[in-house]
Amino acid sequence: MISAQYFDIFRNMKSNEVVDSLAALAQESRLAIFRMLVKRGPEGYTPGQLGEKLNVASPTLSFHLKELQRARLIAVRREGRFLYYRPNFPHMNQLIGFLTENCCVLADKACQSQCG
């Protein structure tokens, strides 16, 4: 089996990492959570804030946050007794880079404007 890799200055992204990340996002609640965190940016949200905004029960939210964290799509920081979840922007950008790195390389006509 050939392992497709996206080379980044910081590390290689392996296809199994891509599959894990995409699988984590292939669920409606996790996708909504991730998109909400991306909108919020590095400041992040506490689980209570996320649950309130997305109307997700605490146990369900905890499960989804754990899956997103396992897939390296989100990170958590502690401030006192509060946990703040935020997007892992470097991983997100590596994932996007992996998906688009060879955009149009086999095209008969130039299509770089569509690959932006």
XYZ file of C-alpha atoms in Angstrom:
116
model
C 0.000 0.000 0.000
C 1.331 3.430 -0.944
C 1.003 6.065 1.756
C 0.168 9.486 0.320
C 1.889 12.217 2.267
C 1.636 15.963 2.391
C 4.986 17.508 3.211
C 4.934 20.474 5.493
C 7.900 22.311 6.985
C 6.770 21.137 10.410
C 5.861 17.496 9.711
C 4.506 14.963 7.267
C 0.780 14.408 7.227
C -0.010 10.772 6.598
C -3.137 9.576 4.869
C -4.325 7.750 8.008
C -4.244 11.089 9.894
C -6.319 12.636 7.124
C -8.818 9.779 7.289
C -9.076 10.134 11.095
C -9.679 13.880 10.815
C -12.243 13.562 8.047
C -13.993 10.705 9.880
C -14.265 12.877 12.985
C -15.885 15.622 10.908
C -18.219 13.188 9.125
C -20.773 13.480 11.913
C -23.240 16.360 12.031
C -22.763 17.366 15.686
C -18.960 17.214 15.541
C -18.934 19.227 12.347
C -21.162 21.864 13.986
C -18.920 21.955 17.069
C -15.777 22.315 14.974
C -17.283 25.060 12.809
C -18.429 26.948 15.906
C -14.915 26.733 17.356
C -13.375 27.917 14.074
C -15.727 30.902 14.117
C -14.676 31.707 17.679
C -10.958 31.436 16.959
C -8.090 30.874 19.397
C -10.055 32.175 22.377
C -12.246 29.079 22.292
C -15.320 28.121 24.269
C -15.920 26.220 27.467
C -18.034 23.067 27.147
C -20.875 24.911 28.910
C -20.789 27.717 26.359
C -20.674 25.267 23.458
C -23.523 23.173 24.856
C -25.652 26.260 25.279
C -24.922 27.629 21.800
C -25.461 24.308 20.031
C -28.138 22.861 22.311
C -26.116 19.689 22.954
C -26.320 17.764 26.229
C -23.132 17.690 28.343
C -22.424 13.920 28.042
C -22.944 14.024 24.270
C -20.808 17.134 23.935
C -18.043 15.563 26.007
C -18.007 12.524 23.712
C -17.801 14.683 20.578
C -15.092 16.938 22.005
C -13.041 13.865 22.878
C -13.367 12.561 19.307
C -12.345 15.900 17.810
C -9.402 16.094 20.191
C -8.357 12.519 19.339
C -8.361 13.505 15.650
C -6.152 16.504 16.572
C -8.723 18.952 15.183
C -9.137 20.780 18.481
C -6.953 21.589 21.453
C -7.824 22.395 25.044
C -6.333 24.838 27.515
C -7.037 25.215 31.195
C -7.630 28.578 32.829
C -8.202 28.046 36.532
C -11.020 25.557 36.786
C -12.281 26.156 33.255
C -11.371 24.247 30.081
C -11.416 26.125 26.796
C -11.633 24.192 23.530
C -10.257 25.821 20.407
C -9.429 24.745 16.860
C -6.007 23.300 16.159
C -5.368 25.681 13.258
C -2.015 24.175 12.187
C -3.608 20.723 11.854
C -6.659 22.170 10.082
C -4.388 23.957 7.593
C -2.308 20.815 7.035
C -5.512 18.901 6.308
C -6.633 21.516 3.787
C -3.152 21.525 2.269
C -3.175 17.738 1.949
C -6.535 17.853 0.166
C -5.523 20.592 -2.256
C -1.780 20.162 -2.782
C -2.103 18.585 -6.228
C -5.052 20.615 -7.428
C -5.236 20.586 -11.223
C -1.874 18.852 -11.771
C -3.503 16.434 -14.216
C -5.774 18.984 -15.876
C -5.449 19.611 -19.591
C -6.113 23.317 -19.072
C -4.913 25.703 -16.410
C -7.320 25.823 -13.490
C -5.195 27.378 -10.755
C -7.812 30.085 -10.194
C -10.198 27.350 -9.012
C -7.647 25.889 -6.615
C -7.282 28.980 -4.414
